[in-house]
Amino acid sequence: MSSYNSKLSRRAFGGAVGAGAAAAAAGLGAAPAHASDRPAVPAGPAADARGAAPREREFRAARERRSRRPNVLFILGDDLGWADLSSYGAPHIRTPNLDRLGRQGVRFTDAYAGSATCSPTRFSLYTGRYPGRTKGGLAEPIADKSAGLEPTHPTLASLLRDAGYATALIGKWHCGYLPDYSPTRSGWDEFFGNFGGALEYYSKLGLGGEYDLYEGDAAYKDLRYYTRILTERASEYVSRDHHGRPWLLNLNFTTPHWPWIADGDTAQSAEIVRRIKAGDARALWHQDGGSVEKYRQMVEDLDRSVGRVLEALKRSGQEEDTLVVFASDNGGERFSYNWPLSGNKASLQEGGIRVPTLLRWPARIDGGQVSRVPVFSPDWTATLLEVAGTRPHPAYPLDGASLAGYLLRGEQPAGRDLFWRVRGERALRRGNWKYYRGKAGRDQLFDLASDLREQADRAADEPARLAQLRAAWEHTDAGLLPYPA
């Protein structure tokens, strides 16, 4: 077993920092936030050590504040369900570090992933566009070398790099494989992590039995528990002297994605490795393993890991000027706690796309707040570009809406629809109303304000509204690439 014995390689960075770059003019908004349009959300912050639940107040921007362009630390959990954090209602999982992150900033109750599986959501975050805008985004998820994020497509990283940011991606990429696709071909100066959708946590063997841990485009040997390695790498990155330049770090954990292996489970690891090497193509799926208890261990380990990275950020003196977002790439899987939502990963029901989301930026945003404004992954792309003082590429218009006006200037979020499409399912949210068609092929309509569990189908009672939302979904769908036959 090799030890971690080197730092991420440093490269010569091109592009100068714009001398006066600052948060740009007002952006677009998110869905309505009027009191009558806010869904009732039963989950809330867990009780503290004294048994008292910390109070949250409705979000209000601190408009008088000014700051420099922030560093950006965007952290993704993998297959983490909406209620898997104690601050979102999990009765058996304790996540004090993530709960603290939320208390220091804003907890979003109505935040969504851009899709219901790993790679299309990552496409939506990196491009700020619906996954169906690009060929690679049609794979749900990417499983081979035939598709990926085209290096010619602008990304959050390439646009921020052009605006003077240092950029790095640490962890799961899942937007294509070598030799054609890589973070270093899509705007990230540095990459350390895995290319595929899953890997065994110790051996680093991927879905095809291949070794899948890389620094840049070269394999990197380290057989320790993967979450530990990523935590060390990220802590090192945020502790660096970037010579006055702001930075973007996409930190993509694989936790708590299967296989269900916690730190120290070396015997379970060895058994899965044996099955992989024996030709079992589904060994990593671990369908004969895992438990609620094992899942709890993995989520709590993710929480500790995030805490260590945030502590390194604090020690570096950059905490005040770093915008941190924590979210999940899609809804929860087999052992996730999703109550009261229906559905899970791969479904466009709420449980498949609604995800825990926390934001902190001490220099600009007060803590102890909750936002019920509906947002989804492409919105963060638009928001981060605006606060970094840059704009999307004019030839690649964003589908996300910047939240900067809402978060920083107290502007009323503008109304718009949230749209999703996966093979066999469709969904659109407008205000509190959600149009949904599952694999059974039946159009349904739900009022999320009173029916978060999506059990009371209002389609027969609201035929005009159903027709409007269905037409809106079909209008957007008509502008996307069709799925291959």
GROMACS .gro file of C-alpha atoms in nm:
model
  485
    1MET     CA    1   0.000   0.000   0.000
    2SER     CA    2   0.143   0.334  -0.096
    3SER     CA    3   0.106   0.647   0.112
    4TYR     CA    4   0.001   0.989   0.005
    5ASN     CA    5   0.336   1.151  -0.056
    6SER     CA    6   0.293   1.432  -0.300
    7LYS     CA    7   0.091   1.746  -0.351
    8LEU     CA    8  -0.117   1.836  -0.651
    9SER     CA    9   0.110   1.952  -0.930
   10ARG     CA   10   0.119   2.323  -0.991
   11ARG     CA   11   0.084   2.459  -1.340
   12ALA     CA   12   0.153   2.791  -1.501
   13PHE     CA   13  -0.175   2.979  -1.507
   14GLY     CA   14  -0.280   3.191  -1.801
   15GLY     CA   15  -0.504   3.493  -1.803
   16ALA     CA   16  -0.484   3.798  -1.583
   17VAL     CA   17  -0.724   3.887  -1.307
   18GLY     CA   18  -0.948   4.173  -1.413
   19ALA     CA   19  -0.846   4.464  -1.194
   20GLY     CA   20  -1.190   4.585  -1.109
   21ALA     CA   21  -1.390   4.266  -1.154
   22ALA     CA   22  -1.675   4.241  -0.909
   23ALA     CA   23  -2.021   4.096  -0.887
   24ALA     CA   24  -2.198   4.197  -1.207
   25ALA     CA   25  -2.533   4.358  -1.256
   26ALA     CA   26  -2.865   4.204  -1.156
   27GLY     CA   27  -2.915   3.848  -1.268
   28LEU     CA   28  -3.228   3.652  -1.334
   29GLY     CA   29  -3.416   3.513  -1.040
   30ALA     CA   30  -3.556   3.189  -0.912
   31ALA     CA   31  -3.913   3.074  -0.867
   32PRO     CA   32  -4.162   3.281  -0.665
   33ALA     CA   33  -4.095   3.315  -0.293
   34HIS     CA   34  -4.421   3.475  -0.183
   35ALA     CA   35  -4.557   3.335   0.141
   36SER     CA   36  -4.857   3.184  -0.037
   37ASP     CA   37  -4.627   3.002  -0.277
   38ARG     CA   38  -4.397   2.836  -0.027
   39PRO     CA   39  -4.432   2.461   0.024
   40ALA     CA   40  -4.482   2.333   0.375
   41VAL     CA   41  -4.162   2.151   0.468
   42PRO     CA   42  -4.185   1.930   0.776
   43ALA     CA   43  -3.813   1.869   0.810
   44GLY     CA   44  -3.601   2.116   0.999
   45PRO     CA   45  -3.284   2.155   1.204
   46ALA     CA   46  -3.218   1.874   1.447
   47ALA     CA   47  -3.202   1.949   1.816
   48ASP     CA   48  -2.866   2.055   1.955
   49ALA     CA   49  -2.688   1.891   2.249
   50ARG     CA   50  -2.923   2.063   2.495
   51GLY     CA   51  -3.231   1.937   2.314
   52ALA     CA   52  -3.332   2.275   2.170
   53ALA     CA   53  -3.368   2.311   1.795
   54PRO     CA   54  -3.176   2.612   1.663
   55ARG     CA   55  -3.399   2.875   1.513
   56GLU     CA   56  -3.386   2.969   1.148
   57ARG     CA   57  -3.527   3.289   1.007
   58GLU     CA   58  -3.656   3.340   0.657
   59PHE     CA   59  -3.378   3.451   0.427
   60ARG     CA   60  -3.303   3.820   0.394
   61ALA     CA   61  -3.009   3.964   0.202
   62ALA     CA   62  -2.756   4.181   0.384
   63ARG     CA   63  -2.749   4.438   0.106
   64GLU     CA   64  -2.507   4.690   0.252
   65ARG     CA   65  -2.207   4.456   0.242
   66ARG     CA   66  -1.928   4.459  -0.015
   67SER     CA   67  -1.641   4.217  -0.070
   68ARG     CA   68  -1.383   4.100  -0.318
   69ARG     CA   69  -1.452   3.822  -0.563
   70PRO     CA   70  -1.489   3.506  -0.356
   71ASN     CA   71  -1.311   3.178  -0.370
   72VAL     CA   72  -1.562   2.904  -0.453
   73LEU     CA   73  -1.570   2.567  -0.279
   74PHE     CA   74  -1.848   2.353  -0.430
   75ILE     CA   75  -1.889   2.020  -0.251
   76LEU     CA   76  -2.101   1.734  -0.386
   77GLY     CA   77  -2.208   1.426  -0.199
   78ASP     CA   78  -2.294   1.124  -0.413
   79ASP     CA   79  -2.647   0.977  -0.393
   80LEU     CA   80  -2.712   1.162  -0.067
   81GLY     CA   81  -3.086   1.186  -0.003
   82TRP     CA   82  -3.276   1.502   0.084
   83ALA     CA   83  -3.335   1.406   0.449
   84ASP     CA   84  -3.004   1.226   0.512
   85LEU     CA   85  -2.866   1.516   0.718
   86SER     CA   86  -2.982   1.571   1.074
   87SER     CA   87  -3.060   1.933   0.982
   88TYR     CA   88  -3.307   1.799   0.724
   89GLY     CA   89  -3.477   1.557   0.960
   90ALA     CA   90  -3.275   1.234   0.968
   91PRO     CA   91  -3.360   1.072   1.304
   92HIS     CA   92  -3.060   0.839   1.316
   93ILE     CA   93  -2.778   1.017   1.129
   94ARG     CA   94  -2.573   1.288   1.300
   95THR     CA   95  -2.406   1.546   1.076
   96PRO     CA   96  -2.279   1.824   1.308
   97ASN     CA   97  -2.032   1.974   1.060
   98LEU     CA   98  -2.282   2.009   0.777
   99ASP     CA   99  -2.547   2.128   1.020
  100ARG     CA  100  -2.302   2.395   1.139
  101LEU     CA  101  -2.231   2.495   0.779
  102GLY     CA  102  -2.603   2.551   0.730
  103ARG     CA  103  -2.634   2.748   1.054
  104GLN     CA  104  -2.350   2.972   0.941
  105GLY     CA  105  -2.531   3.050   0.617
  106VAL     CA  106  -2.848   2.941   0.439
  107ARG     CA  107  -3.028   2.606   0.431
  108PHE     CA  108  -3.238   2.553   0.117
  109THR     CA  109  -3.554   2.345   0.158
  110ASP     CA  110  -3.655   2.338  -0.210
  111ALA     CA  111  -3.325   2.273  -0.387
  112TYR     CA  112  -3.302   2.024  -0.671
  113ALA     CA  113  -3.043   1.841  -0.874
  114GLY     CA  114  -3.031   1.904  -1.247
  115SER     CA  115  -3.121   1.541  -1.312
  116ALA     CA  116  -3.195   1.216  -1.131
  117THR     CA  117  -2.858   1.043  -1.183
  118CYS     CA  118  -2.490   1.126  -1.149
  119SER     CA  119  -2.344   1.237  -1.480
  120PRO     CA  120  -2.637   1.439  -1.625
  121THR     CA  121  -2.652   1.645  -1.306
  122ARG     CA  122  -2.279   1.711  -1.333
  123PHE     CA  123  -2.329   1.822  -1.693
  124SER     CA  124  -2.599   2.064  -1.576
  125LEU     CA  125  -2.376   2.207  -1.304
  126TYR     CA  126  -2.063   2.239  -1.516
  127THR     CA  127  -2.241   2.387  -1.820
  128GLY     CA  128  -2.532   2.568  -1.653
  129ARG     CA  129  -2.760   2.406  -1.911
  130TYR     CA  130  -3.006   2.119  -1.933
  131PRO     CA  131  -2.825   1.789  -1.981
  132GLY     CA  132  -3.020   1.738  -2.304
  133ARG     CA  133  -2.839   2.031  -2.466
  134THR     CA  134  -2.533   1.811  -2.520
  135LYS     CA  135  -2.482   1.461  -2.656
  136GLY     CA  136  -2.291   1.351  -2.347
  137GLY     CA  137  -2.573   1.465  -2.122
  138LEU     CA  138  -2.812   1.215  -2.282
  139ALA     CA  139  -2.634   0.925  -2.111
  140GLU     CA  140  -2.810   0.859  -1.780
  141PRO     CA  141  -2.546   0.802  -1.656
  142ILE     CA  142  -2.229   0.769  -1.867
  143ALA     CA  143  -2.115   0.407  -1.859
  144ASP     CA  144  -1.851   0.380  -2.133
  145LYS     CA  145  -1.609   0.581  -2.349
  146SER     CA  146  -1.862   0.670  -2.619
  147ALA     CA  147  -1.981   0.995  -2.459
  148GLY     CA  148  -1.851   1.282  -2.249
  149LEU     CA  149  -1.839   1.655  -2.195
  150GLU     CA  150  -1.691   1.800  -2.512
  151PRO     CA  151  -1.376   2.001  -2.437
  152THR     CA  152  -1.497   2.276  -2.671
  153HIS     CA  153  -1.806   2.343  -2.455
  154PRO     CA  154  -1.762   2.632  -2.207
  155THR     CA  155  -1.782   2.526  -1.844
  156LEU     CA  156  -1.799   2.693  -1.507
  157ALA     CA  157  -1.429   2.616  -1.471
  158SER     CA  158  -1.321   2.744  -1.813
  159LEU     CA  159  -1.518   3.066  -1.774
  160LEU     CA  160  -1.382   3.132  -1.425
  161ARG     CA  161  -1.030   3.044  -1.538
  162ASP     CA  162  -1.061   3.298  -1.817
  163ALA     CA  163  -1.169   3.550  -1.553
  164GLY     CA  164  -0.851   3.491  -1.352
  165TYR     CA  165  -0.943   3.204  -1.122
  166ALA     CA  166  -0.727   2.904  -1.039
  167THR     CA  167  -0.942   2.594  -1.088
  168ALA     CA  168  -0.930   2.236  -0.960
  169LEU     CA  169  -1.155   1.933  -0.948
  170ILE     CA  170  -1.092   1.676  -0.676
  171GLY     CA  171  -1.295   1.355  -0.669
  172LYS     CA  172  -1.553   1.207  -0.902
  173TRP     CA  173  -1.563   1.341  -1.258
  174HIS     CA  174  -1.812   1.109  -1.436
  175CYS     CA  175  -1.833   1.326  -1.746
  176GLY     CA  176  -1.635   1.101  -1.981
  177TYR     CA  177  -1.321   0.891  -1.997
  178LEU     CA  178  -0.971   0.929  -2.132
  179PRO     CA  179  -0.837   0.985  -2.389
  180ASP     CA  180  -1.106   1.223  -2.515
  181TYR     CA  181  -1.262   1.363  -2.198
  182SER     CA  182  -1.108   1.495  -1.880
  183PRO     CA  183  -1.145   1.788  -1.637
  184THR     CA  184  -0.809   1.923  -1.758
  185ARG     CA  185  -0.957   1.945  -2.109
  186SER     CA  186  -1.266   2.129  -1.982
  187GLY     CA  187  -1.128   2.420  -1.783
  188TRP     CA  188  -0.987   2.274  -1.462
  189ASP     CA  189  -0.617   2.345  -1.417
  190GLU     CA  190  -0.581   2.046  -1.188
  191PHE     CA  191  -0.757   1.714  -1.145
  192PHE     CA  192  -0.717   1.444  -0.886
  193GLY     CA  193  -0.982   1.175  -0.868
  194ASN     CA  194  -1.176   0.908  -1.055
  195PHE     CA  195  -1.326   0.922  -1.401
  196GLY     CA  196  -1.608   0.669  -1.362
  197GLY     CA  197  -1.938   0.653  -1.180
  198ALA     CA  198  -1.824   0.430  -0.894
  199LEU     CA  199  -1.514   0.265  -0.755
  200GLU     CA  200  -1.422   0.031  -0.474
  201TYR     CA  201  -1.304   0.253  -0.192
  202TYR     CA  202  -0.969   0.081  -0.123
  203SER     CA  203  -0.853  -0.086  -0.445
  204LYS     CA  204  -0.985   0.198  -0.667
  205LEU     CA  205  -1.120  -0.060  -0.913
  206GLY     CA  206  -1.403   0.076  -1.127
  207LEU     CA  207  -1.711  -0.073  -1.287
  208GLY     CA  208  -1.509  -0.245  -1.559
  209GLY     CA  209  -1.241  -0.371  -1.324
  210GLU     CA  210  -1.005  -0.091  -1.430
  211TYR     CA  211  -0.788   0.105  -1.185
  212ASP     CA  212  -0.950   0.449  -1.152
  213LEU     CA  213  -0.749   0.699  -0.950
  214TYR     CA  214  -0.569   0.969  -1.146
  215GLU     CA  215  -0.366   1.284  -1.102
  216GLY     CA  216  -0.424   1.478  -1.418
  217ASP     CA  217  -0.430   1.215  -1.691
  218ALA     CA  218  -0.185   0.976  -1.521
  219ALA     CA  219  -0.276   0.691  -1.287
  220TYR     CA  220  -0.186   0.759  -0.923
  221LYS     CA  221  -0.127   0.475  -0.676
  222ASP     CA  222  -0.284   0.509  -0.333
  223LEU     CA  223  -0.472   0.217  -0.180
  224ARG     CA  224  -0.601   0.389   0.132
  225TYR     CA  225  -0.970   0.462   0.188
  226TYR     CA  226  -1.079   0.698  -0.088
  227THR     CA  227  -1.269   0.951   0.123
  228ARG     CA  228  -0.956   1.002   0.338
  229ILE     CA  229  -0.744   1.069   0.029
  230LEU     CA  230  -0.989   1.323  -0.115
  231THR     CA  231  -1.015   1.499   0.222
  232GLU     CA  232  -0.635   1.535   0.239
  233ARG     CA  233  -0.611   1.662  -0.117
  234ALA     CA  234  -0.888   1.916  -0.071
  235SER     CA  235  -0.747   2.037   0.260
  236GLU     CA  236  -0.410   2.088   0.094
  237TYR     CA  237  -0.565   2.281  -0.193
  238VAL     CA  238  -0.764   2.525   0.020
  239SER     CA  239  -0.455   2.584   0.237
  240ARG     CA  240  -0.235   2.694  -0.053
  241ASP     CA  241  -0.105   3.039  -0.125
  242HIS     CA  242  -0.270   3.115  -0.459
  243HIS     CA  243  -0.070   3.439  -0.488
  244GLY     CA  244  -0.367   3.668  -0.461
  245ARG     CA  245  -0.582   3.486  -0.714
  246PRO     CA  246  -0.929   3.359  -0.628
  247TRP     CA  247  -0.989   2.988  -0.681
  248LEU     CA  248  -1.262   2.740  -0.769
  249LEU     CA  249  -1.251   2.392  -0.616
  250ASN     CA  250  -1.509   2.133  -0.717
  251LEU     CA  251  -1.484   1.870  -0.443
  252ASN     CA  252  -1.682   1.564  -0.547
  253PHE     CA  253  -1.694   1.287  -0.289
  254THR     CA  254  -1.814   0.940  -0.390
  255THR     CA  255  -1.962   0.895  -0.042
  256PRO     CA  256  -2.222   0.754   0.025
  257HIS     CA  257  -2.249   0.587  -0.319
  258TRP     CA  258  -2.227   0.207  -0.326
  259PRO     CA  259  -2.039  -0.019  -0.265
  260TRP     CA  260  -2.134   0.002   0.103
  261ILE     CA  261  -1.784   0.012   0.249
  262ALA     CA  262  -1.698   0.229   0.547
  263ASP     CA  263  -1.347   0.326   0.655
  264GLY     CA  264  -1.193   0.013   0.805
  265ASP     CA  265  -1.407  -0.242   0.619
  266THR     CA  266  -1.105  -0.410   0.462
  267ALA     CA  267  -1.255  -0.760   0.465
  268GLN     CA  268  -1.562  -0.642   0.276
  269SER     CA  269  -1.336  -0.457   0.036
  270ALA     CA  270  -1.130  -0.769  -0.030
  271GLU     CA  271  -1.441  -0.973  -0.106
  272ILE     CA  272  -1.568  -0.721  -0.360
  273VAL     CA  273  -1.225  -0.702  -0.522
  274ARG     CA  274  -1.219  -1.082  -0.547
  275ARG     CA  275  -1.556  -1.078  -0.724
  276ILE     CA  276  -1.448  -0.801  -0.963
  277LYS     CA  277  -1.134  -0.991  -1.060
  278ALA     CA  278  -1.341  -1.308  -1.107
  279GLY     CA  279  -1.545  -1.127  -1.373
  280ASP     CA  280  -1.854  -1.031  -1.171
  281ALA     CA  281  -1.964  -0.720  -1.364
  282ARG     CA  282  -2.212  -0.621  -1.092
  283ALA     CA  283  -1.988  -0.665  -0.790
  284LEU     CA  284  -1.961  -0.291  -0.727
  285TRP     CA  285  -2.340  -0.257  -0.722
  286HIS     CA  286  -2.320  -0.450  -0.394
  287GLN     CA  287  -2.683  -0.555  -0.415
  288ASP     CA  288  -2.625  -0.828  -0.158
  289GLY     CA  289  -2.466  -0.593   0.095
  290GLY     CA  290  -2.508  -0.277   0.292
  291SER     CA  291  -2.751  -0.180   0.566
  292VAL     CA  292  -2.907   0.126   0.725
  293GLU     CA  293  -2.632   0.114   0.986
  294LYS     CA  294  -2.354   0.096   0.725
  295TYR     CA  295  -2.511   0.383   0.536
  296ARG     CA  296  -2.521   0.588   0.856
  297GLN     CA  297  -2.149   0.528   0.904
  298MET     CA  298  -2.074   0.645   0.551
  299VAL     CA  299  -2.281   0.964   0.577
  300GLU     CA  300  -2.131   1.051   0.914
  301ASP     CA  301  -1.786   0.992   0.765
  302LEU     CA  302  -1.872   1.232   0.483
  303ASP     CA  303  -1.974   1.487   0.744
  304ARG     CA  304  -1.642   1.451   0.930
  305SER     CA  305  -1.452   1.482   0.603
  306VAL     CA  306  -1.630   1.802   0.506
  307GLY     CA  307  -1.559   1.932   0.855
  308ARG     CA  308  -1.185   1.871   0.811
  309VAL     CA  309  -1.179   2.056   0.481
  310LEU     CA  310  -1.370   2.349   0.630
  311GLU     CA  311  -1.131   2.356   0.926
  312ALA     CA  312  -0.836   2.372   0.686
  313LEU     CA  313  -1.008   2.659   0.507
  314LYS     CA  314  -1.053   2.841   0.837
  315ARG     CA  315  -0.689   2.792   0.934
  316SER     CA  316  -0.584   2.935   0.597
  317GLY     CA  317  -0.752   3.266   0.679
  318GLN     CA  318  -0.976   3.247   0.372
  319GLU     CA  319  -1.304   3.146   0.533
  320GLU     CA  320  -1.459   3.493   0.522
  321ASP     CA  321  -1.408   3.534   0.148
  322THR     CA  322  -1.496   3.181   0.037
  323LEU     CA  323  -1.839   3.094  -0.095
  324VAL     CA  324  -1.914   2.734   0.004
  325VAL     CA  325  -2.199   2.531  -0.145
  326PHE     CA  326  -2.278   2.178  -0.035
  327ALA     CA  327  -2.531   1.965  -0.227
  328SER     CA  328  -2.593   1.616  -0.364
  329ASP     CA  329  -2.586   1.508  -0.728
  330ASN     CA  330  -2.930   1.342  -0.708
  331GLY     CA  331  -3.169   1.188  -0.460
  332GLY     CA  332  -3.096   0.904  -0.224
  333GLU     CA  333  -3.051   0.537  -0.303
  334ARG     CA  334  -3.136   0.207  -0.127
  335PHE     CA  335  -3.061   0.298   0.236
  336SER     CA  336  -3.127   0.672   0.218
  337TYR     CA  337  -3.373   0.846   0.449
  338ASN     CA  338  -3.604   1.043   0.218
  339TRP     CA  339  -3.917   1.093   0.426
  340PRO     CA  340  -4.165   1.238   0.341
  341LEU     CA  341  -4.066   1.232  -0.025
  342SER     CA  342  -4.165   0.959  -0.272
  343GLY     CA  343  -3.919   0.800  -0.512
  344ASN     CA  344  -3.541   0.797  -0.507
  345LYS     CA  345  -3.242   0.813  -0.741
  346ALA     CA  346  -3.329   0.778  -1.113
  347SER     CA  347  -3.687   0.899  -1.060
  348LEU     CA  348  -3.826   1.248  -1.123
  349GLN     CA  349  -4.043   1.220  -0.817
  350GLU     CA  350  -3.927   1.453  -0.541
  351GLY     CA  351  -3.714   1.184  -0.377
  352GLY     CA  352  -3.507   1.145  -0.692
  353ILE     CA  353  -3.424   1.511  -0.751
  354ARG     CA  354  -3.477   1.716  -0.433
  355VAL     CA  355  -3.144   1.737  -0.248
  356PRO     CA  356  -3.001   1.892   0.069
  357THR     CA  357  -2.829   2.219  -0.017
  358LEU     CA  358  -2.634   2.456   0.208
  359LEU     CA  359  -2.463   2.785   0.128
  360ARG     CA  360  -2.219   2.994   0.330
  361TRP     CA  361  -2.037   3.317   0.243
  362PRO     CA  362  -1.954   3.502   0.567
  363ALA     CA  363  -1.844   3.823   0.395
  364ARG     CA  364  -2.183   3.872   0.229
  365ILE     CA  365  -2.450   3.647   0.377
  366ASP     CA  366  -2.575   3.623   0.736
  367GLY     CA  367  -2.612   3.288   0.908
  368GLY     CA  368  -2.908   3.112   1.066
  369GLN     CA  369  -3.131   3.148   0.761
  370VAL     CA  370  -3.358   2.925   0.557
  371SER     CA  371  -3.468   2.975   0.197
  372ARG     CA  372  -3.776   2.812   0.043
  373VAL     CA  373  -3.706   2.945  -0.305
  374PRO     CA  374  -3.694   2.658  -0.557
  375VAL     CA  375  -3.348   2.631  -0.717
  376PHE     CA  376  -3.165   2.364  -0.918
  377SER     CA  377  -2.810   2.281  -1.025
  378PRO     CA  378  -2.782   2.512  -1.332
  379ASP     CA  379  -2.875   2.809  -1.112
  380TRP     CA  380  -2.551   2.771  -0.920
  381THR     CA  381  -2.352   2.798  -1.242
  382ALA     CA  382  -2.521   3.126  -1.329
  383THR     CA  383  -2.485   3.254  -0.973
  384LEU     CA  384  -2.115   3.175  -0.944
  385LEU     CA  385  -2.037   3.335  -1.278
  386GLU     CA  386  -2.211   3.654  -1.167
  387VAL     CA  387  -2.043   3.682  -0.827
  388ALA     CA  388  -1.709   3.617  -0.998
  389GLY     CA  389  -1.772   3.914  -1.226
  390THR     CA  390  -1.794   3.723  -1.552
  391ARG     CA  391  -2.061   3.608  -1.796
  392PRO     CA  392  -2.161   3.297  -1.986
  393HIS     CA  393  -2.039   3.243  -2.340
  394PRO     CA  394  -2.291   3.415  -2.572
  395ALA     CA  395  -2.310   3.111  -2.800
  396TYR     CA  396  -2.406   2.885  -2.508
  397PRO     CA  397  -2.691   3.057  -2.317
  398LEU     CA  398  -2.758   2.923  -1.971
  399ASP     CA  399  -3.075   2.748  -1.860
  400GLY     CA  400  -3.000   2.835  -1.499
  401ALA     CA  401  -3.093   3.167  -1.339
  402SER     CA  402  -2.852   3.364  -1.123
  403LEU     CA  403  -2.951   3.390  -0.757
  404ALA     CA  404  -2.706   3.675  -0.691
  405GLY     CA  405  -2.974   3.943  -0.697
  406TYR     CA  406  -3.178   3.748  -0.443
  407LEU     CA  407  -2.888   3.647  -0.220
  408LEU     CA  408  -2.687   3.969  -0.222
  409ARG     CA  409  -2.918   4.256  -0.313
  410GLY     CA  410  -3.254   4.154  -0.173
  411GLU     CA  411  -3.423   4.138  -0.511
  412GLN     CA  412  -3.749   3.951  -0.546
  413PRO     CA  413  -3.687   3.623  -0.731
  414ALA     CA  414  -3.857   3.616  -1.068
  415GLY     CA  415  -4.096   3.337  -1.157
  416ARG     CA  416  -3.982   3.063  -1.394
  417ASP     CA  417  -4.024   2.690  -1.448
  418LEU     CA  418  -3.790   2.413  -1.334
  419PHE     CA  419  -3.765   2.143  -1.601
  420TRP     CA  420  -3.643   1.782  -1.592
  421ARG     CA  421  -3.631   1.503  -1.846
  422VAL     CA  422  -3.503   1.147  -1.818
  423ARG     CA  423  -3.581   0.843  -2.029
  424GLY     CA  424  -3.940   0.743  -1.958
  425GLU     CA  425  -4.015   1.032  -1.720
  426ARG     CA  426  -4.084   1.403  -1.734
  427ALA     CA  427  -4.138   1.674  -1.473
  428LEU     CA  428  -4.188   2.049  -1.451
  429ARG     CA  429  -4.234   2.267  -1.145
  430ARG     CA  430  -4.409   2.605  -1.163
  431GLY     CA  431  -4.455   2.772  -0.826
  432ASN     CA  432  -4.594   2.502  -0.600
  433TRP     CA  433  -4.740   2.297  -0.883
  434LYS     CA  434  -4.559   2.001  -1.029
  435TYR     CA  435  -4.640   1.820  -1.351
  436TYR     CA  436  -4.513   1.464  -1.358
  437ARG     CA  437  -4.534   1.170  -1.596
  438GLY     CA  438  -4.368   0.849  -1.483
  439LYS     CA  439  -4.291   0.531  -1.668
  440ALA     CA  440  -4.658   0.430  -1.652
  441GLY     CA  441  -4.724   0.710  -1.904
  442ARG     CA  442  -4.996   0.888  -1.702
  443ASP     CA  443  -4.992   1.266  -1.660
  444GLN     CA  444  -5.017   1.371  -1.296
  445LEU     CA  445  -5.040   1.705  -1.116
  446PHE     CA  446  -4.938   1.770  -0.757
  447ASP     CA  447  -4.962   2.070  -0.526
  448LEU     CA  448  -4.634   2.050  -0.337
  449ALA     CA  449  -4.750   2.307  -0.083
  450SER     CA  450  -4.998   2.058   0.063
  451ASP     CA  451  -4.874   1.728  -0.078
  452LEU     CA  452  -4.499   1.701  -0.061
  453ARG     CA  453  -4.528   1.324  -0.088
  454GLU     CA  454  -4.696   1.345  -0.432
  455GLN     CA  455  -4.987   1.118  -0.344
  456ALA     CA  456  -5.290   1.340  -0.418
  457ASP     CA  457  -5.313   1.361  -0.798
  458ARG     CA  458  -5.498   1.683  -0.892
  459ALA     CA  459  -5.498   1.624  -1.267
  460ALA     CA  460  -5.875   1.564  -1.288
  461ASP     CA  461  -5.951   1.869  -1.072
  462GLU     CA  462  -5.717   2.107  -1.256
  463PRO     CA  463  -5.728   2.010  -1.626
  464ALA     CA  464  -5.642   2.359  -1.751
  465ARG     CA  465  -5.340   2.387  -1.524
  466LEU     CA  466  -5.227   2.039  -1.622
  467ALA     CA  467  -5.252   2.130  -1.990
  468GLN     CA  468  -5.050   2.450  -1.936
  469LEU     CA  469  -4.768   2.273  -1.754
  470ARG     CA  470  -4.761   1.986  -2.003
  471ALA     CA  471  -4.739   2.234  -2.291
  472ALA     CA  472  -4.457   2.420  -2.115
  473TRP     CA  473  -4.265   2.095  -2.066
  474GLU     CA  474  -4.312   1.997  -2.430
  475HIS     CA  475  -4.202   2.341  -2.550
  476THR     CA  476  -3.872   2.310  -2.362
  477ASP     CA  477  -3.827   1.948  -2.464
  478ALA     CA  478  -3.864   2.042  -2.831
  479GLY     CA  479  -3.543   2.246  -2.806
  480LEU     CA  480  -3.333   1.960  -2.667
  481LEU     CA  481  -3.150   1.679  -2.840
  482PRO     CA  482  -3.356   1.362  -2.882
  483TYR     CA  483  -3.249   1.045  -2.707
  484PRO     CA  484  -3.076   0.799  -2.941
  485ALA     CA  485  -3.291   0.505  -3.042
   0.00000   0.00000   0.00000
